[in-house]
């Protein structure tokens, strides 16, 4: 069992930066694939980024490549999302998620591949 708690959201102007954190409880955090998703009002939850359990493999949605960076500190049981050059279209509730399952060949872009979710943190980017 893993519990996830996001923090670091807020209001920022376009072009600004934010760093989201996701604190995980449980001793098996280091063995989970972790991801970030976001959901804007009236839209479906969408993939942002994912990172493998040792942290060597990272994938990003095309919309955030070159601007966002996912990382993890397994010693601190914490997942991060560094968001730079934010745009108004990045406005959404951001969720961290953990997957305890192995899906061969997957880069874990689907919400259905994750079994643990945080409560979300709001990110608002003003123009």
PDB file of C-alpha atoms in Angstrom, residues 8-14 18 83 86-94 121-127:
ATOM      1  CA  UNK A   8       3.888  22.766  -4.699  1.00  0.00           C
ATOM      2  CA  UNK A   9       1.020  23.916  -6.868  1.00  0.00           C
ATOM      3  CA  UNK A  10      -0.053  27.534  -7.085  1.00  0.00           C
ATOM      4  CA  UNK A  11      -0.607  30.561  -9.276  1.00  0.00           C
ATOM      5  CA  UNK A  12       2.183  31.635 -11.604  1.00  0.00           C
ATOM      6  CA  UNK A  13       2.492  33.937 -14.591  1.00  0.00           C
ATOM      7  CA  UNK A  14       3.154  32.591 -18.055  1.00  0.00           C
ATOM      8  CA  UNK A  18       6.929  25.668 -10.375  1.00  0.00           C
ATOM      9  CA  UNK A  83       7.895  22.834 -14.668  1.00  0.00           C
ATOM     10  CA  UNK A  86       4.723  27.507 -18.031  1.00  0.00           C
ATOM     11  CA  UNK A  87       1.874  28.328 -20.377  1.00  0.00           C
ATOM     12  CA  UNK A  88      -1.802  29.086 -19.671  1.00  0.00           C
ATOM     13  CA  UNK A  89      -2.686  25.731 -21.246  1.00  0.00           C
ATOM     14  CA  UNK A  90      -0.728  23.995 -18.474  1.00  0.00           C
ATOM     15  CA  UNK A  91      -3.445  25.078 -16.032  1.00  0.00           C
ATOM     16  CA  UNK A  92      -4.893  21.945 -14.430  1.00  0.00           C
ATOM     17  CA  UNK A  93      -4.997  19.817 -11.327  1.00  0.00           C
ATOM     18  CA  UNK A  94      -1.816  17.766 -11.275  1.00  0.00           C
ATOM     19  CA  UNK A 121      -2.574  19.963  -6.553  1.00  0.00           C
ATOM     20  CA  UNK A 122      -3.865  22.939  -8.530  1.00  0.00           C
ATOM     21  CA  UNK A 123      -1.579  24.716 -10.973  1.00  0.00           C
ATOM     22  CA  UNK A 124      -2.879  27.933 -12.501  1.00  0.00           C
ATOM     23  CA  UNK A 125      -0.910  29.829 -15.133  1.00  0.00           C
ATOM     24  CA  UNK A 126      -2.053  33.349 -15.908  1.00  0.00           C
ATOM     25  CA  UNK A 127      -1.411  35.038 -19.250  1.00  0.00           C
TER      26      UNK A 127
END
